[in-house]
Coordinates of C-alpha atoms in Angstrom, one line a residue:
X66 CA 29.3 -17.6 -3.3
X67 CA 26.3 -19.5 -4.7
X68 CA 25.5 -19.0 -8.4
X69 CA 22.8 -20.4 -10.6
X70 CA 24.1 -20.7 -14.1
X71 CA 21.6 -19.3 -16.5
X72 CA 20.8 -16.4 -18.8
X73 CA 17.2 -15.3 -18.4
X74 CA 14.8 -13.0 -20.3
X75 CA 13.8 -10.0 -18.2
X76 CA 10.6 -8.0 -19.1
X77 CA 10.6 -4.6 -17.4
X78 CA 8.1 -1.8 -17.0
X79 CA 10.1 1.4 -17.6
X80 CA 9.2 5.0 -16.5
X81 CA 8.9 6.6 -19.9
X82 CA 7.7 10.1 -19.0
X83 CA 6.4 12.2 -16.1
X84 CA 2.7 12.8 -15.6
X85 CA 3.3 15.7 -13.2
X86 CA -0.1 17.0 -12.2
X87 CA -2.0 15.3 -15.0
X88 CA -3.8 12.0 -14.9
X89 CA -1.5 9.0 -15.4
X90 CA -1.9 7.3 -18.8
X91 CA -0.1 4.6 -20.8
X92 CA 2.3 7.3 -22.0
X93 CA 4.1 7.1 -18.7
X94 CA 5.0 3.4 -19.2
X95 CA 7.2 1.5 -21.7
X96 CA 7.7 -2.3 -21.8
X97 CA 11.2 -3.4 -22.5
X98 CA 12.9 -6.8 -22.7
X99 CA 16.6 -7.5 -21.8
X100 CA 18.7 -10.5 -21.0
X101 CA 20.1 -11.0 -17.5
X102 CA 23.1 -13.3 -16.7
X103 CA 22.7 -14.8 -13.2
X104 CA 26.4 -15.6 -13.3
X105 CA 27.1 -11.9 -12.8
X106 CA 25.8 -11.6 -9.3
X107 CA 28.1 -9.4 -7.2
X108 CA 29.8 -10.3 -3.9
X109 CA 27.4 -9.1 -1.2
X110 CA 24.5 -8.9 -3.7
X111 CA 21.6 -11.0 -4.8
X112 CA 19.4 -11.5 -7.9
X113 CA 15.7 -11.9 -7.3
X114 CA 13.1 -13.7 -9.3
X115 CA 10.0 -11.7 -8.7
X116 CA 6.8 -13.7 -8.0
X117 CA 4.2 -11.1 -7.0
X118 CA 4.3 -7.3 -7.3
X119 CA 2.3 -4.9 -5.2
X120 CA 0.5 -2.0 -7.0
X121 CA 0.3 0.9 -4.5
X122 CA -1.0 4.5 -4.8
X123 CA 2.3 5.9 -3.3
X124 CA 4.1 4.9 -6.5
X125 CA 2.2 7.7 -8.2
X126 CA 4.6 10.1 -6.5
X127 CA 7.4 8.8 -8.7
X128 CA 5.6 10.2 -11.8
X129 CA 5.9 13.8 -10.7
X130 CA 9.1 15.5 -11.8
X131 CA 9.3 17.6 -8.7
X132 CA 9.1 16.2 -5.2
X133 CA 10.9 15.9 -2.0
X134 CA 14.5 14.9 -1.8
X135 CA 13.7 11.5 -0.3
X136 CA 11.9 10.3 -3.4
X137 CA 14.4 11.7 -5.9
X138 CA 16.1 8.3 -6.5
X139 CA 12.7 6.8 -7.4
X140 CA 11.8 9.7 -9.8
X141 CA 14.2 8.8 -12.7
X142 CA 13.2 8.3 -16.3
X143 CA 14.1 5.3 -18.4
X144 CA 14.5 3.0 -15.4
X145 CA 12.1 0.4 -14.1
X146 CA 9.3 1.3 -11.7
X147 CA 10.0 0.1 -8.2
X148 CA 7.5 -1.2 -5.6
X149 CA 7.1 -3.9 -3.0
X150 CA 7.3 -7.5 -4.2
X151 CA 7.5 -11.1 -3.1
X152 CA 10.6 -12.7 -4.6
X153 CA 12.9 -15.8 -4.6
X154 CA 16.7 -15.5 -4.4
X155 CA 18.0 -17.2 -7.6
X156 CA 21.6 -16.1 -7.5
X157 CA 23.5 -15.0 -4.4
X158 CA 26.8 -13.4 -3.3
X159 CA 25.6 -13.2 0.3
X160 CA 25.7 -15.8 3.1
X161 CA 22.6 -14.1 4.6
X162 CA 20.4 -14.8 1.5
X163 CA 21.1 -18.3 0.0
X164 CA 19.5 -19.4 -3.2
X165 CA 15.9 -20.4 -2.6
X166 CA 15.3 -17.8 0.2
X167 CA 11.9 -16.1 -0.1
X168 CA 11.8 -12.4 0.8
X169 CA 9.7 -9.3 0.5
X170 CA 11.7 -6.4 -0.9
X171 CA 11.7 -3.3 -3.0
X172 CA 11.8 -4.9 -6.4
X173 CA 11.5 -3.6 -9.9
X174 CA 8.4 -4.0 -12.0
X175 CA 10.2 -6.7 -13.8
X176 CA 10.8 -10.5 -13.9
X177 CA 14.3 -10.2 -12.2
X178 CA 15.8 -7.6 -9.9
X179 CA 19.5 -7.2 -9.3
X180 CA 20.3 -5.9 -5.8
X181 CA 24.0 -4.9 -5.3
X182 CA 23.4 -4.7 -1.5
X183 CA 21.7 -7.8 0.0
X184 CA 20.5 -5.7 3.0
X185 CA 17.8 -4.2 0.8
X186 CA 15.2 -7.0 1.4
X187 CA 13.2 -6.0 4.5
X188 CA 11.5 -9.2 5.5
X189 CA 12.1 -13.0 5.4
X190 CA 9.2 -15.2 4.5
X191 CA 9.4 -18.0 7.0
X192 CA 5.9 -19.4 6.8
X193 CA 3.9 -20.3 3.8
X194 CA 0.7 -21.3 5.6
X195 CA -1.1 -18.7 3.4
X196 CA -0.6 -17.6 -0.2
X197 CA 2.7 -15.9 -0.8
X198 CA 0.9 -12.8 -2.2
X199 CA -0.4 -12.1 1.3
X200 CA 3.2 -11.0 2.2
X201 CA 2.7 -7.8 0.1
X202 CA -0.9 -7.3 1.3
X203 CA -2.3 -8.2 4.8
X204 CA 1.2 -9.5 5.9
X205 CA 3.2 -6.9 4.1
X206 CA 3.2 -3.1 3.8
X207 CA -0.6 -2.6 3.9
X208 CA -0.9 -4.9 6.9
X209 CA 2.0 -3.2 8.7
X210 CA 0.5 0.2 8.0
X211 CA -2.8 -0.9 9.4
X212 CA -1.4 -2.5 12.6
X213 CA 1.3 0.1 13.3
X214 CA -1.0 3.0 12.4
X215 CA -3.5 2.0 15.1
X216 CA -0.6 1.8 17.6
X217 CA 0.5 5.3 16.6
X218 CA -3.1 6.6 17.1
X219 CA -3.2 5.0 20.5
X220 CA -6.8 3.7 20.0
X221 CA -9.0 2.8 23.0
X222 CA -11.9 0.4 23.2
X223 CA -15.3 2.1 23.2
X224 CA -14.3 5.1 21.1
X225 CA -15.1 5.7 17.4
X226 CA -12.7 5.6 14.4
X227 CA -13.5 6.8 10.9
X228 CA -11.5 5.0 8.2
X229 CA -11.3 6.7 4.8
X230 CA -10.9 4.6 1.7
X231 CA -12.0 1.7 3.8
X232 CA -12.3 -0.7 0.9
X233 CA -8.6 -0.4 0.0
X234 CA -5.7 -2.5 0.8
X235 CA -5.0 -0.7 4.1
X236 CA -8.4 0.5 5.2
X237 CA -10.2 -2.8 5.2
X238 CA -7.7 -4.3 7.6
X239 CA -7.6 -1.1 9.8
X240 CA -11.3 -1.4 10.3
X241 CA -11.3 -5.1 11.2
X242 CA -8.3 -4.8 13.6
X243 CA -10.0 -1.8 15.2
X244 CA -13.2 -3.7 15.5
X245 CA -11.4 -6.5 17.2
X246 CA -10.0 -4.0 19.7
X247 CA -13.5 -2.9 20.7
X248 CA -13.9 0.3 18.7
X249 CA -16.9 1.6 16.9
X250 CA -15.8 1.6 13.2
X251 CA -17.2 3.7 10.4
X252 CA -15.8 3.6 6.9
X253 CA -16.2 5.3 3.5
X254 CA -16.0 3.9 0.0
X255 CA -16.8 5.0 -3.5
X256 CA -19.5 2.5 -4.6
X257 CA -22.6 1.0 -3.0
X258 CA -21.1 -2.5 -3.6
X259 CA -18.0 -1.6 -1.6
X260 CA -20.1 -0.1 1.2
X261 CA -22.2 -3.2 1.4
X262 CA -19.1 -5.4 1.5
X263 CA -17.6 -3.3 4.4
X264 CA -20.7 -3.8 6.5
X265 CA -21.8 -7.3 5.6
X266 CA -18.5 -9.1 5.0
X267 CA -16.0 -7.1 7.0
X268 CA -18.3 -6.2 9.9
X269 CA -17.8 -2.4 10.0
X270 CA -20.4 -0.8 12.3
X271 CA -21.4 1.5 9.4
X272 CA -20.2 2.7 6.1
X273 CA -21.3 5.3 3.4
X274 CA -20.7 6.2 -0.2
X275 CA -18.8 9.4 -0.2
X276 CA -19.9 10.1 -3.8
X277 CA -23.6 10.3 -2.8
X278 CA -23.6 11.4 0.8
X279 CA -21.7 14.2 2.5
X280 CA -19.2 13.3 5.2
X281 CA -20.7 15.5 7.8
X282 CA -24.2 14.1 7.3
X283 CA -23.0 10.5 7.1
X284 CA -20.9 10.8 10.3
X285 CA -23.8 12.5 12.2
X286 CA -26.0 9.5 11.2
X287 CA -23.4 6.7 11.8
X288 CA -21.3 8.1 14.7
X289 CA -23.7 10.0 17.0
X290 CA -21.1 10.3 19.7
X291 CA -18.7 11.9 17.3
X292 CA -15.3 10.7 15.9
X293 CA -12.3 10.2 18.1
X294 CA -9.8 8.8 15.6
X295 CA -9.5 9.5 11.8
X296 CA -7.4 7.2 9.6
X297 CA -6.7 9.5 6.7
X298 CA -5.5 8.3 3.3
X299 CA -6.9 11.0 1.1
X300 CA -6.5 14.4 2.7
X301 CA -8.0 17.4 1.0
X302 CA -11.7 18.2 1.6
X303 CA -12.4 15.2 3.9
X304 CA -9.5 16.1 6.1
X305 CA -10.8 19.7 6.3
X306 CA -14.3 18.3 7.2
X307 CA -12.9 16.0 9.9
X308 CA -11.0 18.9 11.5
X309 CA -14.3 20.6 11.9
X310 CA -16.3 17.6 13.4
X311 CA -13.7 15.5 15.3
X312 CA -14.1 15.3 19.0
X313 CA -11.9 17.2 21.4
X314 CA -8.4 15.6 21.9
X315 CA -9.0 13.6 18.8
X316 CA -6.2 12.0 16.8
X317 CA -5.7 12.0 13.0
X318 CA -3.3 9.6 11.3
X319 CA -2.1 10.9 7.8
X320 CA -0.7 8.2 5.6
X321 CA -1.4 9.8 2.2
X322 CA -2.9 12.6 0.2
X323 CA -4.3 10.8 -2.8
X324 CA -6.9 13.5 -3.4
X325 CA -4.0 15.9 -4.1
X326 CA -2.5 13.6 -6.7
X327 CA -3.1 12.2 -10.2
X328 CA -4.1 15.5 -11.8
X329 CA -6.2 16.8 -8.9
X330 CA -6.2 20.4 -7.9
X331 CA -4.7 21.0 -4.4
X332 CA -7.5 21.6 -1.8
X333 CA -7.0 24.6 0.6
X334 CA -7.4 23.5 4.2
X335 CA -9.5 26.0 6.0
X336 CA -10.0 24.4 9.5
X337 CA -6.4 24.3 10.7
X338 CA -7.4 26.5 13.7
X339 CA -9.3 23.5 15.0
X340 CA -6.1 21.7 15.8
X341 CA -5.3 24.1 18.6
X342 CA -9.0 24.9 19.5
X343 CA -9.8 21.2 20.1
X344 CA -6.3 19.9 21.1
X345 CA -6.3 17.6 18.0
X346 CA -3.1 15.7 17.3
X347 CA -2.1 14.9 13.7
X348 CA 0.4 12.1 13.2
X349 CA 2.4 11.7 10.0
X350 CA 3.0 8.0 9.1
X351 CA 5.5 6.2 6.8
X352 CA 5.5 2.4 7.0
X353 CA 9.3 2.0 7.0
X354 CA 9.6 3.9 10.2
X355 CA 7.8 0.9 11.9
X356 CA 9.4 -2.2 10.5
X357 CA 9.9 -3.5 14.1
X358 CA 6.2 -4.5 14.1
X359 CA 6.6 -7.1 11.3
X360 CA 7.0 -9.9 13.8
X361 CA 3.8 -8.8 15.7
X362 CA 2.0 -8.5 12.4
X363 CA 2.8 -12.1 11.4
X364 CA 1.9 -13.4 14.9
X365 CA -1.4 -11.4 14.9
X366 CA -2.8 -11.4 11.4
X367 CA -1.4 -14.6 9.8
X368 CA -3.4 -16.9 12.2
X369 CA -6.5 -14.9 11.4
X370 CA -6.0 -15.4 7.7
X371 CA -5.3 -19.1 8.1
X372 CA -8.6 -19.7 9.9
X373 CA -10.6 -17.1 7.8
X374 CA -11.3 -15.0 10.9
X375 CA -10.8 -11.8 8.8
X376 CA -12.0 -11.0 5.3
X377 CA -9.2 -9.5 3.3
X378 CA -10.2 -8.5 -0.2
X379 CA -7.5 -8.5 -2.9
X380 CA -7.3 -8.9 -6.7
X381 CA -4.4 -10.8 -8.3
X382 CA -3.8 -10.1 -12.0
X383 CA -1.5 -12.1 -14.3
X384 CA 1.4 -10.8 -16.3
X385 CA 4.1 -8.2 -15.7
X386 CA 3.2 -6.6 -19.0
X387 CA -0.3 -5.8 -17.7
X388 CA 1.0 -3.8 -14.7
X389 CA 0.5 -0.4 -16.4
X390 CA -3.1 -1.0 -17.2
X391 CA -3.9 -2.2 -13.7
X392 CA -1.9 0.6 -12.0
X393 CA -4.0 3.2 -13.9
X394 CA -7.2 1.4 -13.1
X395 CA -6.2 1.3 -9.4
X396 CA -5.6 5.1 -9.3
X397 CA -9.0 5.6 -11.0
X398 CA -10.7 3.7 -8.2
X399 CA -11.9 0.8 -10.5
X400 CA -10.8 -2.0 -8.1
X401 CA -11.8 -3.0 -4.6
X402 CA -9.2 -4.1 -2.1
X403 CA -5.5 -4.7 -2.7
X404 CA -4.2 -4.9 -6.3
X405 CA -1.4 -7.4 -7.0
X406 CA 0.4 -8.6 -10.1
X407 CA 1.4 -12.2 -10.5
X408 CA 4.6 -12.2 -12.4
X409 CA 4.5 -14.8 -15.3
X410 CA 7.9 -16.3 -16.1

């Protein structure tokens, strides 16, 4: 057993209350400080010093008191929020993870995370040819979701894909990877600046502002041959619209329903009959069902990042204590690209 002898101060972001169907506010967060003794690492466990934390929309689900059974352990009050992070092992009771190992893992929104089971980390970081924060963005869960999602859709060159929330951490990479595979790529975003960035910097074939132009009208203009694949992150009215306009034997990948969260009223889907009428296939997607693609992600995307062959937009903010503010701003659509917290120690 390897132990680093030290007592450290641990700042933690605690889930203070549920938002349920209301908009998330600062009332859902509490900042606490505790001391953590690295000598107390358990046999088989590790203690992580968190370096970067990923702020992701799916964490919003943990602020609803009711939910499916799978998310129940994440929906507890008076415990730290959990999300994906880049971390360094600083105390170890596991031969697999010696002190100094860099990993991506489900970490707390905190400086240090204690893992009783060292199997919890899901990816070693073996190469640091790019900034470590990339391992929770283009080389982490968003990147894995992008690459594996296109595989699940079974995309073919020459066809058209529509990417919703295309300026976000997942959508921007989906579009660029699909473009590299020979697809005609259309995206939507919520500001003119984001639309311009998608077309001029990330080389989408077309994009539109969903706040100022209807989806049907925009797709008729930008995708005259229709849509074959829909990469859906929002659900609701846009999903309903796409069921109406998607081509026969089209494929839809559902990775989230953000339009139904954060105080939004559920939208009644009316066009479900189009699934059978057109032979449409809808695929549900959860990233951790596809961890086997991490190696391919690193081999495919890391070289592109190293030589600036793709444009991946992300914003890195300092300070664990600022995570609540940036999490709320992210849900409110105030940021472009992936949102990351650099943990100050």
